[in-house]
Amino acid sequence: TKDWNGIDQVVLRNPKGASARISLHGGQVCSWRNEQGEELLFTSSKAIFKAPKAMRGGIPICFPQFGSCGSPEQHGFVKNKIWTIDENPPPLCSNDIDACSFVDLLYRSSEEDLKFWPYSFELRLRVSLLPCGDLVLRSRVRNVNGKPFGFSFAYHTHLVVSDISEVRIEGLETLDFLDNLCQKERFTEQGDAITFESEVDRVYVSTPNAIAVLDHERKRTYVIRKEGLPDVVVWNPWEKKSKAMVDFGDEEYKQMLCVNGAALESPIMLRPGEEWTGKLQLTVVPSSFSLDL
Ligand code: BG6
């Protein structure tokens, strides 16, 4: 199928009817649906579907930086580029062996990209839909350059929630976080689970490999498992910021929450020829399931 700019999209399906849709525009996962056909990733009703920018929603890939970090390309430039499909992907690794459906997308830096970032790299994104309906994103960054580089990375994951005031995150309590609303000042989380009653924009550092987002009203829980991604960004713009964003509905903050597996606090360093892998696995289960995180 084609995306909003007539660019190819890949649709993955599993035998039970779960699906995922990925655009070659940025390698952005735009949709992930469960067996009942319910959409699990948020897309704004005001999203702007116009190249070259990524639309607001789904899972934009943020590389080589998250935020602006002095670069004009907020959250990195690869999300605004056209990727290709690797028709001859390497074999699945043992952890992915049960993937029934997957696609490998590639982005190789070009001469033109050197103006954004003066290094050459290859970024491979494997998106898999497992028989159980889980969505797995595995990114591999390779330094194909003559000089070492450091980068940050994030899966900017927009989850659908039924009512943000009824949502809580488990797994981040007692951790340190950098608060983007206070010049990145460092605080320590004091409470139990994290709940929402105002704008939140935080980077939790050195987080466990599994965290849970509990949607009390819809009686379902997202489990986010990750490897190679020590940090977690939690973002909800709340009322005022929502009104200030042109591509976001005034009330939509109630129905979405960004929980981004990321490598931010310490840049990942790669020497020429070296590779890094960061994996995210999203699961959704009824709240009645007992979780063993
Ligand atoms: C979040 C960041 O994840 O993304 C926020 O932590 C930022 O600081 C938000 O405002 C949205 O960013 P953008 O560039 O997509 O508007």
PDB file of C-alpha atoms and ligand atoms in Angstrom:
ATOM      1  CA  THR A   1       0.000   0.000   0.000  1.00  0.00           C
ATOM      2  CA  LYS A   2       0.993   3.666  -0.206  1.00  0.00           C
ATOM      3  CA  ASP A   3       1.311   6.171   2.599  1.00  0.00           C
ATOM      4  CA  TRP A   4       0.177   9.765   2.779  1.00  0.00           C
ATOM      5  CA  ASN A   5       2.775  10.965   0.287  1.00  0.00           C
ATOM      6  CA  GLY A   6       2.308   8.095  -2.129  1.00  0.00           C
ATOM      7  CA  ILE A   7       5.326   6.369  -0.592  1.00  0.00           C
ATOM      8  CA  ASP A   8       5.227   2.615  -0.146  1.00  0.00           C
ATOM      9  CA  GLN A   9       4.054   1.068   3.080  1.00  0.00           C
ATOM     10  CA  VAL A  10       4.470  -2.497   4.208  1.00  0.00           C
ATOM     11  CA  VAL A  11       1.647  -4.298   5.997  1.00  0.00           C
ATOM     12  CA  LEU A  12       2.468  -7.247   8.246  1.00  0.00           C
ATOM     13  CA  ARG A  13      -0.264  -9.632   9.388  1.00  0.00           C
ATOM     14  CA  ASN A  14      -0.318 -12.658  11.629  1.00  0.00           C
ATOM     15  CA  PRO A  15      -2.713 -15.606  11.238  1.00  0.00           C
ATOM     16  CA  LYS A  16      -4.917 -14.393  14.113  1.00  0.00           C
ATOM     17  CA  GLY A  17      -5.598 -11.050  12.456  1.00  0.00           C
ATOM     18  CA  ALA A  18      -3.156  -8.717  14.242  1.00  0.00           C
ATOM     19  CA  SER A  19      -1.392  -6.302  11.899  1.00  0.00           C
ATOM     20  CA  ALA A  20       1.251  -3.611  11.633  1.00  0.00           C
ATOM     21  CA  ARG A  21       1.824  -0.981   8.958  1.00  0.00           C
ATOM     22  CA  ILE A  22       5.223   0.573   8.326  1.00  0.00           C
ATOM     23  CA  SER A  23       6.002   3.446   5.990  1.00  0.00           C
ATOM     24  CA  LEU A  24       9.185   3.717   3.992  1.00  0.00           C
ATOM     25  CA  HIS A  25       8.954   7.353   4.986  1.00  0.00           C
ATOM     26  CA  GLY A  26      11.258   7.320   8.009  1.00  0.00           C
ATOM     27  CA  GLY A  27      10.774   3.614   8.679  1.00  0.00           C
ATOM     28  CA  GLN A  28       7.888   4.853  10.818  1.00  0.00           C
ATOM     29  CA  VAL A  29       5.492   2.246  12.173  1.00  0.00           C
ATOM     30  CA  CYS A  30       2.146   3.953  11.620  1.00  0.00           C
ATOM     31  CA  SER A  31      -0.241   1.335  12.922  1.00  0.00           C
ATOM     32  CA  TRP A  32      -0.278  -1.708  15.154  1.00  0.00           C
ATOM     33  CA  ARG A  33      -3.574  -3.509  15.667  1.00  0.00           C
ATOM     34  CA  ASN A  34      -4.492  -6.410  17.912  1.00  0.00           C
ATOM     35  CA  GLU A  35      -6.520  -9.485  16.886  1.00  0.00           C
ATOM     36  CA  GLN A  36      -9.749  -7.545  17.464  1.00  0.00           C
ATOM     37  CA  GLY A  37      -8.598  -4.902  14.998  1.00  0.00           C
ATOM     38  CA  GLU A  38      -8.190  -2.231  17.707  1.00  0.00           C
ATOM     39  CA  GLU A  39      -5.518   0.385  16.986  1.00  0.00           C
ATOM     40  CA  LEU A  40      -2.839   0.445  19.689  1.00  0.00           C
ATOM     41  CA  LEU A  41      -0.678   3.298  18.368  1.00  0.00           C
ATOM     42  CA  PHE A  42      -1.909   6.868  18.494  1.00  0.00           C
ATOM     43  CA  THR A  43      -1.995   9.077  15.398  1.00  0.00           C
ATOM     44  CA  SER A  44      -3.200  12.634  15.775  1.00  0.00           C
ATOM     45  CA  SER A  45      -6.344  13.591  13.885  1.00  0.00           C
ATOM     46  CA  LYS A  46      -4.422  16.757  13.019  1.00  0.00           C
ATOM     47  CA  ALA A  47      -1.265  14.976  11.901  1.00  0.00           C
ATOM     48  CA  ILE A  48       0.289  16.654   8.869  1.00  0.00           C
ATOM     49  CA  PHE A  49       0.917  14.113   6.158  1.00  0.00           C
ATOM     50  CA  LYS A  50       3.352  16.097   4.124  1.00  0.00           C
ATOM     51  CA  ALA A  51       6.928  15.223   3.151  1.00  0.00           C
ATOM     52  CA  PRO A  52       9.544  15.543   4.369  1.00  0.00           C
ATOM     53  CA  LYS A  53       8.360  15.697   7.996  1.00  0.00           C
ATOM     54  CA  ALA A  54       7.283  12.646   9.986  1.00  0.00           C
ATOM     55  CA  MET A  55       3.604  12.679  10.886  1.00  0.00           C
ATOM     56  CA  ARG A  56       2.623  12.952  14.565  1.00  0.00           C
ATOM     57  CA  GLY A  57       1.945   9.465  15.785  1.00  0.00           C
ATOM     58  CA  GLY A  58       3.057   5.855  15.490  1.00  0.00           C
ATOM     59  CA  ILE A  59       6.745   5.219  16.165  1.00  0.00           C
ATOM     60  CA  PRO A  60       9.149   7.704  14.540  1.00  0.00           C
ATOM     61  CA  ILE A  61      12.768   6.527  14.679  1.00  0.00           C
ATOM     62  CA  CYS A  62      14.872   9.224  16.365  1.00  0.00           C
ATOM     63  CA  PHE A  63      18.518   9.064  15.258  1.00  0.00           C
ATOM     64  CA  PRO A  64      21.283  10.320  15.507  1.00  0.00           C
ATOM     65  CA  GLN A  65      19.844  12.493  18.249  1.00  0.00           C
ATOM     66  CA  PHE A  66      16.711  12.932  20.327  1.00  0.00           C
ATOM     67  CA  GLY A  67      15.521  16.475  20.888  1.00  0.00           C
ATOM     68  CA  SER A  68      17.381  19.182  19.025  1.00  0.00           C
ATOM     69  CA  CYS A  69      20.927  19.143  20.555  1.00  0.00           C
ATOM     70  CA  GLY A  70      21.849  22.189  18.517  1.00  0.00           C
ATOM     71  CA  SER A  71      20.856  20.520  15.230  1.00  0.00           C
ATOM     72  CA  PRO A  72      18.051  21.978  13.131  1.00  0.00           C
ATOM     73  CA  GLU A  73      16.559  18.495  12.795  1.00  0.00           C
ATOM     74  CA  GLN A  74      14.584  17.906  15.999  1.00  0.00           C
ATOM     75  CA  HIS A  75      14.735  14.174  16.893  1.00  0.00           C
ATOM     76  CA  GLY A  76      17.207  13.472  14.065  1.00  0.00           C
ATOM     77  CA  PHE A  77      16.809  13.462  10.305  1.00  0.00           C
ATOM     78  CA  VAL A  78      16.301   9.787   9.409  1.00  0.00           C
ATOM     79  CA  LYS A  79      12.600   9.976  10.302  1.00  0.00           C
ATOM     80  CA  ASN A  80      12.199  12.479   7.475  1.00  0.00           C
ATOM     81  CA  LYS A  81      13.984  10.381   4.846  1.00  0.00           C
ATOM     82  CA  ILE A  82      12.855   7.683   2.450  1.00  0.00           C
ATOM     83  CA  TRP A  83      14.138   4.254   3.421  1.00  0.00           C
ATOM     84  CA  THR A  84      14.366   1.142   1.236  1.00  0.00           C
ATOM     85  CA  ILE A  85      13.251  -2.452   1.737  1.00  0.00           C
ATOM     86  CA  ASP A  86      16.039  -5.013   1.967  1.00  0.00           C
ATOM     87  CA  GLU A  87      14.801  -7.804  -0.287  1.00  0.00           C
ATOM     88  CA  ASN A  88      17.550 -10.162   0.946  1.00  0.00           C
ATOM     89  CA  PRO A  89      17.649  -9.623   4.690  1.00  0.00           C
ATOM     90  CA  PRO A  90      20.076 -11.567   6.856  1.00  0.00           C
ATOM     91  CA  PRO A  91      18.590 -14.639   8.567  1.00  0.00           C
ATOM     92  CA  LEU A  92      16.475 -14.101  11.650  1.00  0.00           C
ATOM     93  CA  CYS A  93      18.464 -14.273  14.843  1.00  0.00           C
ATOM     94  CA  SER A  94      17.472 -16.851  17.428  1.00  0.00           C
ATOM     95  CA  ASN A  95      15.400 -14.385  19.476  1.00  0.00           C
ATOM     96  CA  ASP A  96      13.237 -13.582  16.487  1.00  0.00           C
ATOM     97  CA  ILE A  97      12.839 -17.118  15.339  1.00  0.00           C
ATOM     98  CA  ASP A  98       9.115 -17.166  16.030  1.00  0.00           C
ATOM     99  CA  ALA A  99       8.377 -14.033  14.021  1.00  0.00           C
ATOM    100  CA  CYS A 100       5.768 -15.010  11.472  1.00  0.00           C
ATOM    101  CA  SER A 101       6.000 -11.837   9.528  1.00  0.00           C
ATOM    102  CA  PHE A 102       8.797  -9.305   9.264  1.00  0.00           C
ATOM    103  CA  VAL A 103      10.359  -6.699   7.030  1.00  0.00           C
ATOM    104  CA  ASP A 104      13.837  -5.177   6.976  1.00  0.00           C
ATOM    105  CA  LEU A 105      14.084  -1.509   6.106  1.00  0.00           C
ATOM    106  CA  LEU A 106      17.379   0.213   5.447  1.00  0.00           C
ATOM    107  CA  TYR A 107      18.619   3.723   5.547  1.00  0.00           C
ATOM    108  CA  ARG A 108      22.124   4.456   4.290  1.00  0.00           C
ATOM    109  CA  SER A 109      23.446   7.951   4.821  1.00  0.00           C
ATOM    110  CA  SER A 110      24.111   9.967   1.681  1.00  0.00           C
ATOM    111  CA  GLU A 111      26.518  12.767   0.780  1.00  0.00           C
ATOM    112  CA  GLU A 112      23.684  15.203   1.281  1.00  0.00           C
ATOM    113  CA  ASP A 113      23.173  13.984   4.856  1.00  0.00           C
ATOM    114  CA  LEU A 114      26.684  15.069   5.825  1.00  0.00           C
ATOM    115  CA  LYS A 115      25.296  18.561   6.291  1.00  0.00           C
ATOM    116  CA  PHE A 116      23.064  17.229   9.101  1.00  0.00           C
ATOM    117  CA  TRP A 117      25.671  14.926  10.577  1.00  0.00           C
ATOM    118  CA  PRO A 118      29.248  14.453   9.326  1.00  0.00           C
ATOM    119  CA  TYR A 119      29.399  10.639   9.532  1.00  0.00           C
ATOM    120  CA  SER A 120      28.451   7.708   7.319  1.00  0.00           C
ATOM    121  CA  PHE A 121      26.241   4.984   8.711  1.00  0.00           C
ATOM    122  CA  GLU A 122      23.794   2.255   7.825  1.00  0.00           C
ATOM    123  CA  LEU A 123      20.635   1.869   9.857  1.00  0.00           C
ATOM    124  CA  ARG A 124      18.692  -1.367   9.545  1.00  0.00           C
ATOM    125  CA  LEU A 125      15.259  -1.632  11.116  1.00  0.00           C
ATOM    126  CA  ARG A 126      13.623  -5.027  11.346  1.00  0.00           C
ATOM    127  CA  VAL A 127       9.939  -4.852  12.225  1.00  0.00           C
ATOM    128  CA  SER A 128       8.407  -8.199  13.190  1.00  0.00           C
ATOM    129  CA  LEU A 129       4.892  -9.200  14.133  1.00  0.00           C
ATOM    130  CA  LEU A 130       4.933 -12.289  16.326  1.00  0.00           C
ATOM    131  CA  PRO A 131       2.293 -15.052  16.326  1.00  0.00           C
ATOM    132  CA  CYS A 132       1.067 -13.711  19.689  1.00  0.00           C
ATOM    133  CA  GLY A 133       0.577 -10.230  18.164  1.00  0.00           C
ATOM    134  CA  ASP A 134       3.639  -8.604  19.766  1.00  0.00           C
ATOM    135  CA  LEU A 135       5.378  -5.926  17.740  1.00  0.00           C
ATOM    136  CA  VAL A 136       9.176  -6.095  17.727  1.00  0.00           C
ATOM    137  CA  LEU A 137      11.478  -3.371  16.396  1.00  0.00           C
ATOM    138  CA  ARG A 138      15.145  -4.145  16.159  1.00  0.00           C
ATOM    139  CA  SER A 139      17.480  -1.427  14.930  1.00  0.00           C
ATOM    140  CA  ARG A 140      21.088  -1.952  14.022  1.00  0.00           C
ATOM    141  CA  VAL A 141      23.364   1.011  13.464  1.00  0.00           C
ATOM    142  CA  ARG A 142      26.675   0.384  11.721  1.00  0.00           C
ATOM    143  CA  ASN A 143      29.546   2.825  11.417  1.00  0.00           C
ATOM    144  CA  VAL A 144      30.662   2.607   7.785  1.00  0.00           C
ATOM    145  CA  ASN A 145      32.947   5.575   8.147  1.00  0.00           C
ATOM    146  CA  GLY A 146      36.614   6.232   8.702  1.00  0.00           C
ATOM    147  CA  LYS A 147      35.973   7.980  12.039  1.00  0.00           C
ATOM    148  CA  PRO A 148      34.279   7.089  15.295  1.00  0.00           C
ATOM    149  CA  PHE A 149      30.948   8.649  16.179  1.00  0.00           C
ATOM    150  CA  GLY A 150      28.551   8.915  19.096  1.00  0.00           C
ATOM    151  CA  PHE A 151      24.776   9.055  18.819  1.00  0.00           C
ATOM    152  CA  SER A 152      21.481   8.885  20.691  1.00  0.00           C
ATOM    153  CA  PHE A 153      18.480   6.848  19.703  1.00  0.00           C
ATOM    154  CA  ALA A 154      14.795   6.610  20.599  1.00  0.00           C
ATOM    155  CA  TYR A 155      11.683   4.756  19.487  1.00  0.00           C
ATOM    156  CA  HIS A 156       9.226   7.631  19.872  1.00  0.00           C
ATOM    157  CA  THR A 157       6.289   5.378  20.743  1.00  0.00           C
ATOM    158  CA  HIS A 158       2.819   6.969  20.804  1.00  0.00           C
ATOM    159  CA  LEU A 159       0.483   4.632  22.686  1.00  0.00           C
ATOM    160  CA  VAL A 160      -3.308   4.926  22.567  1.00  0.00           C
ATOM    161  CA  VAL A 161      -4.813   5.239  26.051  1.00  0.00           C
ATOM    162  CA  SER A 162      -8.468   5.657  26.975  1.00  0.00           C
ATOM    163  CA  ASP A 163      -8.043   8.382  29.621  1.00  0.00           C
ATOM    164  CA  ILE A 164      -4.608   9.651  30.657  1.00  0.00           C
ATOM    165  CA  SER A 165      -5.823  10.368  34.210  1.00  0.00           C
ATOM    166  CA  GLU A 166      -6.487   6.649  34.649  1.00  0.00           C
ATOM    167  CA  VAL A 167      -3.110   5.493  33.341  1.00  0.00           C
ATOM    168  CA  ARG A 168      -0.074   4.533  35.342  1.00  0.00           C
ATOM    169  CA  ILE A 169       3.406   3.332  34.530  1.00  0.00           C
ATOM    170  CA  GLU A 170       5.063   0.646  36.616  1.00  0.00           C
ATOM    171  CA  GLY A 171       8.775  -0.055  36.590  1.00  0.00           C
ATOM    172  CA  LEU A 172      10.166   3.479  36.828  1.00  0.00           C
ATOM    173  CA  GLU A 173       9.438   4.186  40.503  1.00  0.00           C
ATOM    174  CA  THR A 174      12.448   5.274  42.618  1.00  0.00           C
ATOM    175  CA  LEU A 175      14.563   5.907  39.493  1.00  0.00           C
ATOM    176  CA  ASP A 176      16.392   9.104  38.586  1.00  0.00           C
ATOM    177  CA  PHE A 177      15.022  11.232  35.782  1.00  0.00           C
ATOM    178  CA  LEU A 178      16.078  14.336  33.879  1.00  0.00           C
ATOM    179  CA  ASP A 179      13.205  16.773  33.691  1.00  0.00           C
ATOM    180  CA  ASN A 180      12.963  18.474  30.300  1.00  0.00           C
ATOM    181  CA  LEU A 181      10.531  20.962  31.859  1.00  0.00           C
ATOM    182  CA  CYS A 182      13.276  22.130  34.287  1.00  0.00           C
ATOM    183  CA  GLN A 183      16.359  22.483  32.051  1.00  0.00           C
ATOM    184  CA  LYS A 184      17.063  18.755  32.315  1.00  0.00           C
ATOM    185  CA  GLU A 185      17.554  18.992  36.087  1.00  0.00           C
ATOM    186  CA  ARG A 186      18.003  15.587  37.735  1.00  0.00           C
ATOM    187  CA  PHE A 187      15.370  14.346  40.217  1.00  0.00           C
ATOM    188  CA  THR A 188      14.596  11.034  41.856  1.00  0.00           C
ATOM    189  CA  GLU A 189      11.119   9.543  41.460  1.00  0.00           C
ATOM    190  CA  GLN A 190       9.515   9.299  44.877  1.00  0.00           C
ATOM    191  CA  GLY A 191       6.062   7.915  44.354  1.00  0.00           C
ATOM    192  CA  ASP A 192       4.714   4.509  43.558  1.00  0.00           C
ATOM    193  CA  ALA A 193       3.693   4.063  39.982  1.00  0.00           C
ATOM    194  CA  ILE A 194       3.794   7.146  37.756  1.00  0.00           C
ATOM    195  CA  THR A 195       0.442   8.835  37.185  1.00  0.00           C
ATOM    196  CA  PHE A 196      -0.545  11.907  35.168  1.00  0.00           C
ATOM    197  CA  GLU A 197      -2.184  15.148  36.177  1.00  0.00           C
ATOM    198  CA  SER A 198      -0.136  17.739  34.260  1.00  0.00           C
ATOM    199  CA  GLU A 199       2.476  18.018  31.508  1.00  0.00           C
ATOM    200  CA  VAL A 200       5.253  15.437  31.758  1.00  0.00           C
ATOM    201  CA  ASP A 201       8.486  15.403  29.733  1.00  0.00           C
ATOM    202  CA  ARG A 202      11.118  13.276  31.437  1.00  0.00           C
ATOM    203  CA  VAL A 203      14.020  11.009  30.637  1.00  0.00           C
ATOM    204  CA  TYR A 204      14.201   8.175  33.182  1.00  0.00           C
ATOM    205  CA  VAL A 205      17.742   6.837  33.233  1.00  0.00           C
ATOM    206  CA  SER A 206      19.127   3.346  33.747  1.00  0.00           C
ATOM    207  CA  THR A 207      15.696   1.749  33.636  1.00  0.00           C
ATOM    208  CA  PRO A 208      14.822  -1.945  33.894  1.00  0.00           C
ATOM    209  CA  ASN A 209      14.381  -3.927  30.685  1.00  0.00           C
ATOM    210  CA  ALA A 210      10.629  -4.234  31.124  1.00  0.00           C
ATOM    211  CA  ILE A 211       8.078  -1.633  32.149  1.00  0.00           C
ATOM    212  CA  ALA A 212       4.289  -1.659  32.057  1.00  0.00           C
ATOM    213  CA  VAL A 213       1.736   0.972  31.080  1.00  0.00           C
ATOM    214  CA  LEU A 214      -1.577   0.173  32.754  1.00  0.00           C
ATOM    215  CA  ASP A 215      -4.722   1.553  31.138  1.00  0.00           C
ATOM    216  CA  HIS A 216      -7.193   1.130  33.935  1.00  0.00           C
ATOM    217  CA  GLU A 217     -10.269   2.258  32.029  1.00  0.00           C
ATOM    218  CA  ARG A 218      -9.726   0.029  29.016  1.00  0.00           C
ATOM    219  CA  LYS A 219      -8.559  -2.781  31.295  1.00  0.00           C
ATOM    220  CA  ARG A 220      -5.435  -3.435  29.320  1.00  0.00           C
ATOM    221  CA  THR A 221      -1.719  -3.213  29.869  1.00  0.00           C
ATOM    222  CA  TYR A 222       1.104  -2.505  27.478  1.00  0.00           C
ATOM    223  CA  VAL A 223       4.346  -4.213  28.347  1.00  0.00           C
ATOM    224  CA  ILE A 224       7.456  -2.581  26.920  1.00  0.00           C
ATOM    225  CA  ARG A 225      10.523  -4.794  26.820  1.00  0.00           C
ATOM    226  CA  LYS A 226      13.815  -3.466  25.567  1.00  0.00           C
ATOM    227  CA  GLU A 227      17.442  -4.331  25.020  1.00  0.00           C
ATOM    228  CA  GLY A 228      20.299  -1.901  24.444  1.00  0.00           C
ATOM    229  CA  LEU A 229      18.009   0.983  25.432  1.00  0.00           C
ATOM    230  CA  PRO A 230      18.785   1.979  29.018  1.00  0.00           C
ATOM    231  CA  ASP A 231      16.576   5.077  29.181  1.00  0.00           C
ATOM    232  CA  VAL A 232      12.854   5.782  28.881  1.00  0.00           C
ATOM    233  CA  VAL A 233      11.290   9.075  27.802  1.00  0.00           C
ATOM    234  CA  VAL A 234       7.820   9.715  29.185  1.00  0.00           C
ATOM    235  CA  TRP A 235       5.908  12.507  27.472  1.00  0.00           C
ATOM    236  CA  ASN A 236       2.416  13.899  27.644  1.00  0.00           C
ATOM    237  CA  PRO A 237       1.955  17.501  26.493  1.00  0.00           C
ATOM    238  CA  TRP A 238      -1.205  18.114  28.564  1.00  0.00           C
ATOM    239  CA  GLU A 239      -3.619  20.927  27.840  1.00  0.00           C
ATOM    240  CA  LYS A 240      -1.539  24.045  27.202  1.00  0.00           C
ATOM    241  CA  LYS A 241       1.202  22.438  25.075  1.00  0.00           C
ATOM    242  CA  SER A 242      -1.445  20.533  23.070  1.00  0.00           C
ATOM    243  CA  LYS A 243      -3.059  23.809  22.083  1.00  0.00           C
ATOM    244  CA  ALA A 244       0.310  25.159  20.976  1.00  0.00           C
ATOM    245  CA  MET A 245       1.034  22.258  18.596  1.00  0.00           C
ATOM    246  CA  VAL A 246      -0.473  22.728  15.152  1.00  0.00           C
ATOM    247  CA  ASP A 247      -0.501  19.023  14.363  1.00  0.00           C
ATOM    248  CA  PHE A 248      -2.115  17.862  17.596  1.00  0.00           C
ATOM    249  CA  GLY A 249      -5.769  18.170  18.679  1.00  0.00           C
ATOM    250  CA  ASP A 250      -6.509  20.299  21.751  1.00  0.00           C
ATOM    251  CA  GLU A 251      -8.012  17.375  23.663  1.00  0.00           C
ATOM    252  CA  GLU A 252      -5.920  14.559  22.260  1.00  0.00           C
ATOM    253  CA  TYR A 253      -3.480  14.527  25.162  1.00  0.00           C
ATOM    254  CA  LYS A 254      -6.160  12.587  27.050  1.00  0.00           C
ATOM    255  CA  GLN A 255      -5.913   9.684  24.627  1.00  0.00           C
ATOM    256  CA  MET A 256      -2.177   9.313  24.137  1.00  0.00           C
ATOM    257  CA  LEU A 257       1.023   8.720  26.026  1.00  0.00           C
ATOM    258  CA  CYS A 258       4.563   8.542  24.679  1.00  0.00           C
ATOM    259  CA  VAL A 259       6.796   6.005  26.389  1.00  0.00           C
ATOM    260  CA  ASN A 260      10.001   5.794  24.411  1.00  0.00           C
ATOM    261  CA  GLY A 261      12.677   3.161  24.829  1.00  0.00           C
ATOM    262  CA  ALA A 262      15.867   5.154  24.260  1.00  0.00           C
ATOM    263  CA  ALA A 263      19.616   5.482  24.627  1.00  0.00           C
ATOM    264  CA  LEU A 264      20.066   9.120  25.588  1.00  0.00           C
ATOM    265  CA  GLU A 265      21.970   9.844  28.748  1.00  0.00           C
ATOM    266  CA  SER A 266      25.266   8.401  27.513  1.00  0.00           C
ATOM    267  CA  PRO A 267      25.871   8.547  23.761  1.00  0.00           C
ATOM    268  CA  ILE A 268      26.495   5.197  22.056  1.00  0.00           C
ATOM    269  CA  MET A 269      30.026   5.229  20.652  1.00  0.00           C
ATOM    270  CA  LEU A 270      30.877   3.272  17.492  1.00  0.00           C
ATOM    271  CA  ARG A 271      34.267   2.915  15.899  1.00  0.00           C
ATOM    272  CA  PRO A 272      34.544   2.263  12.160  1.00  0.00           C
ATOM    273  CA  GLY A 273      33.002  -1.115  11.326  1.00  0.00           C
ATOM    274  CA  GLU A 274      31.293  -1.473  14.707  1.00  0.00           C
ATOM    275  CA  GLU A 275      27.572  -2.076  15.209  1.00  0.00           C
ATOM    276  CA  TRP A 276      25.008  -1.378  17.866  1.00  0.00           C
ATOM    277  CA  THR A 277      21.605  -3.006  18.294  1.00  0.00           C
ATOM    278  CA  GLY A 278      18.573  -1.670  20.158  1.00  0.00           C
ATOM    279  CA  LYS A 279      15.442  -3.758  20.455  1.00  0.00           C
ATOM    280  CA  LEU A 280      11.922  -2.867  21.549  1.00  0.00           C
ATOM    281  CA  GLN A 281       9.118  -5.378  22.059  1.00  0.00           C
ATOM    282  CA  LEU A 282       5.556  -4.205  22.637  1.00  0.00           C
ATOM    283  CA  THR A 283       2.948  -6.532  24.090  1.00  0.00           C
ATOM    284  CA  VAL A 284      -0.641  -5.790  25.025  1.00  0.00           C
ATOM    285  CA  VAL A 285      -2.509  -7.944  27.544  1.00  0.00           C
ATOM    286  CA  PRO A 286      -5.779  -7.668  29.496  1.00  0.00           C
ATOM    287  CA  SER A 287      -5.231  -6.037  32.915  1.00  0.00           C
ATOM    288  CA  SER A 288      -6.307  -9.271  34.584  1.00  0.00           C
ATOM    289  CA  PHE A 289      -3.064 -10.923  33.420  1.00  0.00           C
ATOM    290  CA  SER A 290      -0.526 -11.147  36.170  1.00  0.00           C
ATOM    291  CA  LEU A 291       2.687  -9.666  34.921  1.00  0.00           C
ATOM    292  CA  ASP A 292       6.084 -11.007  35.606  1.00  0.00           C
ATOM    293  CA  LEU A 293       8.263  -8.099  34.535  1.00  0.00           C
TER     294      LEU A 293
HETATM  295  C1  BG6 B   1       8.974  14.147  23.390  1.00  0.00           C
HETATM  296  C2  BG6 B   1      10.052  15.038  23.930  1.00  0.00           C
HETATM  297  O1  BG6 B   1       9.254  12.810  23.452  1.00  0.00           O
HETATM  298  O2  BG6 B   1       8.663  14.584  22.096  1.00  0.00           O
HETATM  299  C3  BG6 B   1       9.458  16.415  24.043  1.00  0.00           C
HETATM  300  O3  BG6 B   1      10.516  14.571  25.175  1.00  0.00           O
HETATM  301  C4  BG6 B   1       8.942  16.892  22.717  1.00  0.00           C
HETATM  302  O4  BG6 B   1      10.414  17.316  24.563  1.00  0.00           O
HETATM  303  C5  BG6 B   1       8.021  15.839  22.139  1.00  0.00           C
HETATM  304  O5  BG6 B   1       8.238  18.102  22.885  1.00  0.00           O
HETATM  305  C6  BG6 B   1       7.480  16.149  20.764  1.00  0.00           C
HETATM  306  O6  BG6 B   1       8.483  16.527  19.933  1.00  0.00           O
HETATM  307  P1  BG6 B   1       8.150  16.994  18.489  1.00  0.00           P
HETATM  308  O7  BG6 B   1       9.420  17.495  17.907  1.00  0.00           O
HETATM  309  O8  BG6 B   1       7.647  15.771  17.767  1.00  0.00           O
HETATM  310  O9  BG6 B   1       7.102  18.049  18.602  1.00  0.00           O
END
